[in-house]
mmCIF file of C-alpha atoms and ligand atoms in Angstrom:
data_model
loop_
_atom_site.group_PDB
_atom_site.id
_atom_site.type_symbol
_atom_site.label_atom_id
_atom_site.label_comp_id
_atom_site.label_asym_id
_atom_site.label_seq_id
_atom_site.Cartn_x
_atom_site.Cartn_y
_atom_site.Cartn_z
ATOM 1 C CA MET A 1 55.779 -31.628 20.501
ATOM 2 C CA LYS A 2 56.642 -28.365 18.856
ATOM 3 C CA LEU A 3 55.612 -29.716 15.481
ATOM 4 C CA ARG A 4 52.336 -30.996 16.893
ATOM 5 C CA ASN A 5 51.533 -27.561 18.315
ATOM 6 C CA LEU A 6 52.339 -25.951 15.018
ATOM 7 C CA MET A 7 50.051 -28.387 13.204
ATOM 8 C CA LEU A 8 47.245 -27.713 15.661
ATOM 9 C CA MET A 9 47.611 -23.969 15.186
ATOM 10 C CA PHE A 10 47.571 -24.420 11.436
ATOM 11 C CA ALA A 11 44.427 -26.530 11.621
ATOM 12 C CA ALA A 12 42.707 -23.960 13.850
ATOM 13 C CA ALA A 13 43.616 -21.112 11.495
ATOM 14 C CA THR A 14 42.332 -23.066 8.498
ATOM 15 C CA LEU A 15 39.081 -23.760 10.277
ATOM 16 C CA ALA A 16 38.659 -20.104 11.183
ATOM 17 C CA THR A 17 39.222 -19.109 7.559
ATOM 18 C CA PHE A 18 36.624 -21.638 6.429
ATOM 19 C CA ALA A 19 34.137 -20.332 8.981
ATOM 20 C CA ALA A 20 34.733 -16.708 7.975
ATOM 21 C CA THR A 21 34.288 -17.577 4.296
ATOM 22 C CA ALA A 22 31.123 -19.490 5.068
ATOM 23 C CA ILE A 23 29.727 -16.498 6.968
ATOM 24 C CA ALA A 24 30.769 -14.113 4.204
ATOM 25 C CA GLN A 25 28.966 -16.338 1.722
ATOM 26 C CA GLN A 26 25.718 -16.440 3.701
ATOM 27 C CA PRO A 27 23.210 -14.498 1.624
ATOM 28 C CA ILE A 28 21.704 -11.329 3.050
ATOM 29 C CA ILE A 29 18.066 -12.147 3.715
ATOM 30 C CA ILE A 30 15.356 -9.591 3.042
ATOM 31 C CA LYS A 31 11.985 -10.569 4.462
ATOM 32 C CA PHE A 32 9.330 -8.656 2.508
ATOM 33 C CA SER A 33 5.926 -8.944 4.113
ATOM 34 C CA HIS A 34 2.612 -7.729 2.704
ATOM 35 C CA VAL A 35 -1.108 -8.223 3.196
ATOM 36 C CA VAL A 36 -2.518 -8.636 -0.313
ATOM 37 C CA ALA A 37 -2.727 -11.575 -2.711
ATOM 38 C CA LEU A 38 0.118 -12.448 -5.023
ATOM 39 C CA ASP A 39 -1.836 -11.592 -8.156
ATOM 40 C CA THR A 40 -2.265 -7.897 -7.357
ATOM 41 C CA PRO A 41 -0.254 -4.828 -8.365
ATOM 42 C CA LYS A 42 1.691 -4.920 -5.069
ATOM 43 C CA GLY A 43 2.000 -8.718 -4.982
ATOM 44 C CA LEU A 44 3.397 -8.889 -8.514
ATOM 45 C CA ALA A 45 5.729 -5.945 -7.984
ATOM 46 C CA ALA A 46 7.138 -7.570 -4.833
ATOM 47 C CA GLU A 47 7.837 -10.754 -6.823
ATOM 48 C CA TYR A 48 9.473 -8.727 -9.569
ATOM 49 C CA PHE A 49 11.651 -6.943 -7.011
ATOM 50 C CA LYS A 50 12.696 -10.324 -5.591
ATOM 51 C CA LYS A 51 13.620 -11.604 -9.034
ATOM 52 C CA ILE A 52 15.752 -8.672 -10.127
ATOM 53 C CA ALA A 53 17.305 -8.087 -6.692
ATOM 54 C CA GLU A 54 18.484 -11.704 -6.511
ATOM 55 C CA GLU A 55 19.689 -11.743 -10.122
ATOM 56 C CA ARG A 56 21.595 -8.506 -9.865
ATOM 57 C CA THR A 57 23.313 -9.395 -6.599
ATOM 58 C CA LYS A 58 24.148 -12.852 -7.989
ATOM 59 C CA GLY A 59 22.547 -14.599 -5.056
ATOM 60 C CA ARG A 60 24.235 -12.509 -2.367
ATOM 61 C CA VAL A 61 20.779 -11.223 -1.488
ATOM 62 C CA LYS A 62 17.800 -13.490 -0.975
ATOM 63 C CA VAL A 63 14.358 -11.897 -0.886
ATOM 64 C CA GLU A 64 11.653 -13.869 0.895
ATOM 65 C CA VAL A 65 8.212 -12.498 0.038
ATOM 66 C CA TYR A 66 5.382 -13.300 2.465
ATOM 67 C CA PRO A 67 2.021 -12.311 0.913
ATOM 68 C CA ASN A 68 -1.556 -12.328 2.218
ATOM 69 C CA SER A 69 -0.854 -11.328 5.862
ATOM 70 C CA GLN A 70 0.955 -14.664 6.219
ATOM 71 C CA LEU A 71 3.513 -13.187 8.615
ATOM 72 C CA TYR A 72 1.849 -10.059 9.957
ATOM 73 C CA LYS A 73 -1.339 -8.047 9.641
ATOM 74 C CA ASP A 74 -1.388 -4.318 8.901
ATOM 75 C CA LYS A 75 -0.361 -2.811 12.210
ATOM 76 C CA GLU A 76 1.968 -5.615 13.238
ATOM 77 C CA GLU A 77 3.924 -5.506 10.007
ATOM 78 C CA LEU A 78 4.914 -1.893 10.592
ATOM 79 C CA GLU A 79 5.993 -2.690 14.135
ATOM 80 C CA ALA A 80 7.921 -5.724 12.868
ATOM 81 C CA LEU A 81 9.737 -3.558 10.332
ATOM 82 C CA GLN A 82 10.736 -1.028 12.961
ATOM 83 C CA LEU A 83 12.007 -3.825 15.187
ATOM 84 C CA GLY A 84 13.930 -5.389 12.298
ATOM 85 C CA ALA A 85 11.951 -8.666 12.259
ATOM 86 C CA VAL A 86 11.224 -7.954 8.571
ATOM 87 C CA GLN A 87 13.285 -5.725 6.316
ATOM 88 C CA MET A 88 10.851 -4.491 3.662
ATOM 89 C CA LEU A 89 7.143 -3.682 3.321
ATOM 90 C CA ALA A 90 4.841 -1.687 1.094
ATOM 91 C CA PRO A 91 1.954 -0.584 3.324
ATOM 92 C CA SER A 92 -0.756 1.639 1.944
ATOM 93 C CA MET A 93 -0.369 5.319 2.729
ATOM 94 C CA ALA A 94 -3.456 5.166 4.932
ATOM 95 C CA LYS A 95 -1.550 3.064 7.460
ATOM 96 C CA PHE A 96 1.141 5.528 8.530
ATOM 97 C CA GLY A 97 -1.132 7.723 10.661
ATOM 98 C CA PRO A 98 -1.041 5.604 13.822
ATOM 99 C CA MET A 99 2.770 5.877 13.923
ATOM 100 C CA GLY A 100 2.425 9.644 13.893
ATOM 101 C CA VAL A 101 2.971 10.402 10.209
ATOM 102 C CA ARG A 102 -0.404 11.905 9.319
ATOM 103 C CA GLU A 103 0.854 13.644 6.155
ATOM 104 C CA TYR A 104 0.315 10.481 4.100
ATOM 105 C CA GLU A 105 -3.395 10.649 4.837
ATOM 106 C CA SER A 106 -3.642 13.524 2.366
ATOM 107 C CA PHE A 107 -3.726 10.805 -0.318
ATOM 108 C CA ASP A 108 -6.960 9.489 1.213
ATOM 109 C CA LEU A 109 -8.806 12.754 0.599
ATOM 110 C CA PRO A 110 -11.850 12.234 -1.600
ATOM 111 C CA TYR A 111 -11.598 13.331 -5.237
ATOM 112 C CA LEU A 112 -8.166 14.900 -4.711
ATOM 113 C CA PHE A 113 -6.726 13.309 -7.870
ATOM 114 C CA ASP A 114 -8.595 13.020 -11.153
ATOM 115 C CA ASP A 115 -6.168 10.475 -12.546
ATOM 116 C CA PHE A 116 -2.720 8.877 -12.197
ATOM 117 C CA LYS A 117 -1.121 11.769 -14.060
ATOM 118 C CA GLU A 118 -2.145 14.230 -11.371
ATOM 119 C CA LEU A 119 -1.187 11.823 -8.618
ATOM 120 C CA HIS A 120 2.283 11.232 -10.063
ATOM 121 C CA ARG A 121 3.001 14.947 -10.101
ATOM 122 C CA VAL A 122 2.860 14.654 -6.324
ATOM 123 C CA THR A 123 4.391 11.233 -5.659
ATOM 124 C CA GLN A 124 7.142 11.595 -8.245
ATOM 125 C CA GLY A 125 7.963 15.238 -7.512
ATOM 126 C CA PRO A 126 9.439 17.227 -4.609
ATOM 127 C CA ILE A 127 6.415 16.619 -2.356
ATOM 128 C CA GLY A 128 6.890 12.868 -2.716
ATOM 129 C CA GLN A 129 10.597 13.199 -1.835
ATOM 130 C CA MET A 130 9.776 15.283 1.213
ATOM 131 C CA LEU A 131 7.216 12.701 2.361
ATOM 132 C CA LEU A 132 9.687 9.836 2.006
ATOM 133 C CA LYS A 133 12.204 11.746 4.165
ATOM 134 C CA LYS A 134 9.572 12.132 6.892
ATOM 135 C CA LEU A 135 9.978 8.430 7.694
ATOM 136 C CA ASP A 136 13.660 8.712 8.645
ATOM 137 C CA SER A 137 12.873 9.702 12.222
ATOM 138 C CA LYS A 138 10.807 6.508 12.602
ATOM 139 C CA GLY A 139 13.749 4.278 11.724
ATOM 140 C CA ILE A 140 12.328 3.744 8.236
ATOM 141 C CA VAL A 141 13.717 4.504 4.766
ATOM 142 C CA GLY A 142 11.088 5.534 2.227
ATOM 143 C CA LEU A 143 12.165 4.058 -1.103
ATOM 144 C CA GLY A 144 9.353 4.927 -3.491
ATOM 145 C CA PHE A 145 5.653 4.987 -4.248
ATOM 146 C CA TRP A 146 3.811 2.027 -5.732
ATOM 147 C CA ASP A 147 0.338 2.533 -7.184
ATOM 148 C CA ASN A 148 -2.692 0.436 -6.708
ATOM 149 C CA GLY A 149 -5.574 2.527 -7.963
ATOM 150 C CA PHE A 150 -8.813 4.385 -7.499
ATOM 151 C CA LYS A 151 -11.350 2.947 -5.097
ATOM 152 C CA VAL A 152 -14.812 1.530 -5.576
ATOM 153 C CA MET A 153 -17.367 1.256 -2.779
ATOM 154 C CA SER A 154 -19.336 -1.863 -1.900
ATOM 155 C CA ALA A 155 -22.373 -2.893 0.172
ATOM 156 C CA ASN A 156 -25.395 -5.132 0.023
ATOM 157 C CA LYS A 157 -27.504 -2.222 -1.164
ATOM 158 C CA PRO A 158 -26.993 0.038 -4.162
ATOM 159 C CA LEU A 159 -25.190 3.116 -2.827
ATOM 160 C CA ARG A 160 -26.278 5.649 -5.403
ATOM 161 C CA LYS A 161 -26.862 8.607 -3.128
ATOM 162 C CA PRO A 162 -25.039 9.731 0.040
ATOM 163 C CA GLU A 163 -28.305 9.047 1.952
ATOM 164 C CA ASP A 164 -27.959 5.363 1.062
ATOM 165 C CA PHE A 165 -24.950 5.110 3.398
ATOM 166 C CA LYS A 166 -26.914 6.122 6.468
ATOM 167 C CA GLY A 167 -26.218 3.799 9.407
ATOM 168 C CA LEU A 168 -24.071 1.333 7.423
ATOM 169 C CA LYS A 169 -20.954 -0.021 9.119
ATOM 170 C CA MET A 170 -18.123 0.522 6.661
ATOM 171 C CA ARG A 171 -14.686 -1.053 7.036
ATOM 172 C CA ILE A 172 -11.806 1.395 6.623
ATOM 173 C CA GLN A 173 -8.046 1.380 6.938
ATOM 174 C CA SER A 174 -6.512 3.159 9.938
ATOM 175 C CA SER A 175 -6.798 6.714 8.590
ATOM 176 C CA LYS A 176 -8.534 9.685 10.193
ATOM 177 C CA VAL A 177 -9.315 11.070 6.743
ATOM 178 C CA LEU A 178 -11.135 7.874 5.805
ATOM 179 C CA GLU A 179 -12.962 8.054 9.105
ATOM 180 C CA SER A 180 -14.211 11.570 8.240
ATOM 181 C CA GLN A 181 -15.071 10.405 4.749
ATOM 182 C CA MET A 182 -17.337 7.606 5.964
ATOM 183 C CA ARG A 183 -18.931 9.883 8.551
ATOM 184 C CA ALA A 184 -19.543 12.586 5.939
ATOM 185 C CA LEU A 185 -21.576 9.986 4.045
ATOM 186 C CA GLY A 186 -23.594 9.176 7.152
ATOM 187 C CA SER A 187 -22.050 5.748 7.736
ATOM 188 C CA ILE A 188 -20.165 4.325 10.718
ATOM 189 C CA PRO A 189 -16.459 3.720 10.029
ATOM 190 C CA GLN A 190 -14.836 0.597 11.477
ATOM 191 C CA VAL A 191 -11.054 0.261 11.355
ATOM 192 C CA MET A 192 -10.096 -3.338 10.611
ATOM 193 C CA ALA A 193 -7.033 -5.193 9.336
ATOM 194 C CA PHE A 194 -7.209 -6.060 5.652
ATOM 195 C CA GLY A 195 -6.883 -9.785 6.319
ATOM 196 C CA GLU A 196 -10.112 -9.767 8.330
ATOM 197 C CA VAL A 197 -12.328 -7.924 5.865
ATOM 198 C CA TYR A 198 -13.646 -10.837 3.796
ATOM 199 C CA GLN A 199 -14.958 -12.656 6.840
ATOM 200 C CA ALA A 200 -16.357 -9.471 8.378
ATOM 201 C CA LEU A 201 -18.322 -8.812 5.182
ATOM 202 C CA GLN A 202 -19.444 -12.406 4.936
ATOM 203 C CA THR A 203 -20.724 -12.561 8.501
ATOM 204 C CA GLY A 204 -22.204 -9.055 8.522
ATOM 205 C CA VAL A 205 -19.790 -7.647 11.123
ATOM 206 C CA VAL A 206 -19.506 -4.787 8.629
ATOM 207 C CA ASP A 207 -21.944 -3.872 5.857
ATOM 208 C CA GLY A 208 -19.574 -2.575 3.248
ATOM 209 C CA THR A 209 -16.131 -1.309 2.373
ATOM 210 C CA GLU A 210 -13.919 0.430 -0.187
ATOM 211 C CA ASN A 211 -10.815 -0.632 -2.100
ATOM 212 C CA PRO A 212 -9.438 -0.717 -5.628
ATOM 213 C CA ILE A 213 -11.051 -3.492 -7.607
ATOM 214 C CA SER A 214 -7.857 -5.610 -7.629
ATOM 215 C CA ASN A 215 -8.153 -6.043 -3.871
ATOM 216 C CA PHE A 216 -11.874 -6.856 -4.065
ATOM 217 C CA TYR A 217 -11.376 -9.459 -6.742
ATOM 218 C CA THR A 218 -8.355 -11.234 -5.297
ATOM 219 C CA GLN A 219 -9.902 -11.426 -1.811
ATOM 220 C CA LYS A 220 -13.234 -12.543 -3.315
ATOM 221 C CA MET A 221 -14.991 -9.705 -1.508
ATOM 222 C CA HIS A 222 -17.260 -9.234 -4.521
ATOM 223 C CA GLU A 223 -18.726 -12.661 -3.742
ATOM 224 C CA VAL A 224 -20.020 -11.424 -0.401
ATOM 225 C CA GLN A 225 -21.189 -7.966 -1.499
ATOM 226 C CA LYS A 226 -24.260 -7.526 -3.679
ATOM 227 C CA TYR A 227 -23.230 -4.169 -5.160
ATOM 228 C CA LEU A 228 -19.988 -2.576 -6.276
ATOM 229 C CA ILE A 229 -20.180 1.117 -7.051
ATOM 230 C CA LEU A 230 -17.601 2.435 -9.516
ATOM 231 C CA SER A 231 -17.217 5.686 -7.621
ATOM 232 C CA ASN A 232 -13.464 6.315 -8.025
ATOM 233 C CA HIS A 233 -13.886 8.581 -5.020
ATOM 234 C CA GLY A 234 -10.320 8.236 -3.740
ATOM 235 C CA TYR A 235 -6.912 6.715 -4.285
ATOM 236 C CA LEU A 236 -5.074 3.805 -2.636
ATOM 237 C CA GLY A 237 -1.333 3.398 -3.095
ATOM 238 C CA TYR A 238 1.752 2.253 -1.240
ATOM 239 C CA VAL A 239 5.063 3.425 0.144
ATOM 240 C CA LEU A 240 7.867 0.957 -0.411
ATOM 241 C CA ILE A 241 9.886 1.030 2.804
ATOM 242 C CA ALA A 242 12.830 -0.659 4.482
ATOM 243 C CA ASN A 243 14.235 -0.826 7.990
ATOM 244 C CA LYS A 244 16.669 2.087 8.023
ATOM 245 C CA LYS A 245 19.428 0.458 10.047
ATOM 246 C CA PHE A 246 19.385 -2.575 7.752
ATOM 247 C CA TRP A 247 19.313 -0.534 4.538
ATOM 248 C CA ASP A 248 22.031 1.897 5.635
ATOM 249 C CA GLY A 249 24.209 -0.995 6.779
ATOM 250 C CA LEU A 250 24.225 -2.844 3.441
ATOM 251 C CA PRO A 251 27.618 -3.255 1.701
ATOM 252 C CA ALA A 252 28.043 -0.431 -0.818
ATOM 253 C CA ASP A 253 27.917 -2.601 -3.959
ATOM 254 C CA ILE A 254 24.794 -4.436 -2.754
ATOM 255 C CA ARG A 255 23.156 -1.142 -1.918
ATOM 256 C CA VAL A 256 23.778 0.173 -5.445
ATOM 257 C CA ALA A 257 22.269 -2.985 -6.947
ATOM 258 C CA LEU A 258 19.242 -2.841 -4.644
ATOM 259 C CA ASP A 259 18.659 0.866 -5.281
ATOM 260 C CA GLY A 260 18.530 0.005 -8.980
ATOM 261 C CA ALA A 261 16.151 -2.894 -8.354
ATOM 262 C CA VAL A 262 13.891 -0.611 -6.294
ATOM 263 C CA LYS A 263 13.803 1.910 -9.128
ATOM 264 C CA ASP A 264 12.922 -0.708 -11.741
ATOM 265 C CA ALA A 265 10.389 -2.507 -9.538
ATOM 266 C CA THR A 266 8.714 0.833 -8.873
ATOM 267 C CA LYS A 267 8.353 1.442 -12.588
ATOM 268 C CA PHE A 268 7.058 -2.111 -13.024
ATOM 269 C CA ALA A 269 4.467 -1.575 -10.252
ATOM 270 C CA ASN A 270 3.236 1.707 -11.638
ATOM 271 C CA ASP A 271 3.049 0.489 -15.244
ATOM 272 C CA LEU A 272 1.056 -2.527 -14.129
ATOM 273 C CA ALA A 273 -1.447 -1.115 -11.618
ATOM 274 C CA GLN A 274 -4.082 0.313 -13.928
ATOM 275 C CA LYS A 275 -3.929 -2.688 -16.254
ATOM 276 C CA LYS A 276 -4.406 -5.115 -13.376
ATOM 277 C CA ASN A 277 -7.371 -3.182 -11.992
ATOM 278 C CA ASP A 278 -8.985 -3.037 -15.452
ATOM 279 C CA GLU A 279 -8.539 -6.791 -15.900
ATOM 280 C CA ASP A 280 -9.946 -7.529 -12.453
ATOM 281 C CA LEU A 281 -12.998 -5.357 -13.102
ATOM 282 C CA GLU A 282 -13.683 -7.470 -16.167
ATOM 283 C CA SER A 283 -13.282 -10.651 -14.113
ATOM 284 C CA VAL A 284 -15.706 -9.366 -11.470
ATOM 285 C CA ARG A 285 -18.159 -8.437 -14.220
ATOM 286 C CA LYS A 286 -17.857 -11.892 -15.772
ATOM 287 C CA SER A 287 -18.305 -13.636 -12.414
ATOM 288 C CA GLY A 288 -21.848 -12.283 -12.262
ATOM 289 C CA LYS A 289 -21.651 -12.459 -8.457
ATOM 290 C CA THR A 290 -22.238 -8.791 -7.808
ATOM 291 C CA GLN A 291 -24.007 -5.966 -9.527
ATOM 292 C CA ILE A 292 -21.724 -3.231 -10.828
ATOM 293 C CA ILE A 293 -23.127 0.264 -10.621
ATOM 294 C CA THR A 294 -21.880 3.285 -12.537
ATOM 295 C CA LEU A 295 -22.980 6.591 -11.064
ATOM 296 C CA THR A 296 -24.715 9.161 -13.255
ATOM 297 C CA PRO A 297 -23.037 12.608 -13.416
ATOM 298 C CA GLN A 298 -25.736 13.942 -11.064
ATOM 299 C CA GLU A 299 -25.175 11.143 -8.562
ATOM 300 C CA LYS A 300 -21.438 11.696 -8.715
ATOM 301 C CA GLN A 301 -21.959 15.378 -8.052
ATOM 302 C CA ALA A 302 -24.052 14.586 -4.965
ATOM 303 C CA TRP A 303 -21.209 12.364 -3.614
ATOM 304 C CA LYS A 304 -18.737 15.172 -4.209
ATOM 305 C CA LYS A 305 -20.962 17.664 -2.464
ATOM 306 C CA ALA A 306 -21.283 15.425 0.578
ATOM 307 C CA LEU A 307 -17.559 14.692 0.701
ATOM 308 C CA ILE A 308 -15.976 18.075 0.150
ATOM 309 C CA LYS A 309 -16.074 18.944 3.839
ATOM 310 C CA VAL A 310 -13.591 16.124 4.517
ATOM 311 C CA HIS A 311 -10.871 18.323 3.021
ATOM 312 C CA GLN A 312 -11.496 21.106 5.501
ATOM 313 C CA GLU A 313 -11.983 18.763 8.412
ATOM 314 C CA SER A 314 -8.625 17.121 7.686
ATOM 315 C CA GLU A 315 -6.586 20.246 7.092
ATOM 316 C CA ALA A 316 -5.318 20.651 10.660
ATOM 317 C CA LYS A 317 -4.285 16.993 10.949
ATOM 318 C CA ILE A 318 -2.472 16.807 7.634
ATOM 319 C CA GLY A 319 -1.012 20.307 7.634
ATOM 320 C CA LYS A 320 -2.389 23.294 5.746
ATOM 321 C CA ASP A 321 0.843 24.046 3.893
ATOM 322 C CA LEU A 322 1.189 20.487 2.618
ATOM 323 C CA LEU A 323 -2.411 20.447 1.434
ATOM 324 C CA GLN A 324 -2.025 23.760 -0.354
ATOM 325 C CA SER A 325 1.132 22.554 -2.086
ATOM 326 C CA ILE A 326 -0.647 19.372 -3.238
ATOM 327 C CA TYR A 327 -3.588 21.419 -4.528
ATOM 328 C CA LYS A 328 -1.142 23.644 -6.377
ATOM 329 C CA GLU A 329 0.601 20.680 -7.981
ATOM 330 C CA THR A 330 -2.618 19.006 -9.167
ATOM 331 C CA GLY A 331 -4.691 22.111 -9.867
ATOM 332 C CA PHE A 332 -7.346 20.872 -7.419
ATOM 333 C CA ASP A 333 -9.716 23.532 -6.149
ATOM 334 C CA PRO A 334 -12.007 22.387 -3.316
ATOM 335 C CA SER A 335 -14.384 25.269 -3.968
ATOM 336 C CA LYS A 336 -15.061 23.765 -7.413
ATOM 337 C CA LEU A 337 -16.100 20.289 -6.258
HETATM 338 C C1 LIG B 401 -6.404 -2.269 2.809
HETATM 339 O O1 LIG B 401 -6.111 -2.441 3.999
HETATM 340 O O2 LIG B 401 -7.560 -2.186 2.402
HETATM 341 C C2 LIG B 401 -5.290 -2.118 1.807
HETATM 342 O O3 LIG B 401 -4.368 -1.212 2.283
HETATM 343 C C3 LIG B 401 -4.618 -3.423 1.551
HETATM 344 C C4 LIG B 401 -3.448 -3.233 0.626
HETATM 345 O O4 LIG B 401 -2.329 -3.361 1.086
HETATM 346 O O5 LIG B 401 -3.707 -2.964 -0.551
#
């Protein structure tokens, strides 16, 4: 009897050890949700992150990437991240306003950055660090900035002059700055999730929109818009983020490996973005499905003149001090637009 009890205890202990080992060997799952196609700067960078994160943690971390709004649309994905239903995202900066972080909307200001060099002085410097920290109080860790690119405008009429926008319904992301921008051009802004834009353009629910060319091409939006205007009037980029509780709770060695993967994936994203947008512009050109318009210097000047007031209108929402420090970093002078 005694021996039998001993054997039972031994068996139970062995089982418990097996179970504990099995649990310890379960990989840590990172669900990474996003709204764009795979073959975009963000889509490719997310895949690259998956690859190096899994390699470097030797399978202890598994990254599941869900592209194309497969899991969640814009607003839902941020809520899902805060609730811990997904662990990582890279929403565009224009999407943080509704959760009360309006500072990111400064990146939506028209003509604020002449090029990536100017932009990176902000995202890769102290202002960028300060902005990432701002997310802590929302239960989010800001991990880095991923570029997409400069935006083009589209419609079924050639938008050469600000007057051409009058009365058009233009889809925007959920940003007050973009709302002011479309109003300053005389159009009617309509906030809409990215995943719904193609159909809205196709059916005429909206008349036009804006985005970097990589998003137009991969969503086939150019097939349902007669004109694309190479206006480069603003920037669209992303904040790579994670659920803070999840990220802070990672085992130390995994965290080190993932921090490294984040750093390298960020470099990968930012090296790739311009190239991808250039390639996609060529593909749109070759498709012959839309007419590509380049603005003359005079036309460009008229856009700038119409849009400059957006800076002043947005100052109170974004914060005067932040705006001034961005201007200082980039050398931007609104009085010179
Ligand atoms: C959009 O909603 O237009 C973009 O933010 C989509 C994206 O993630 O690039």
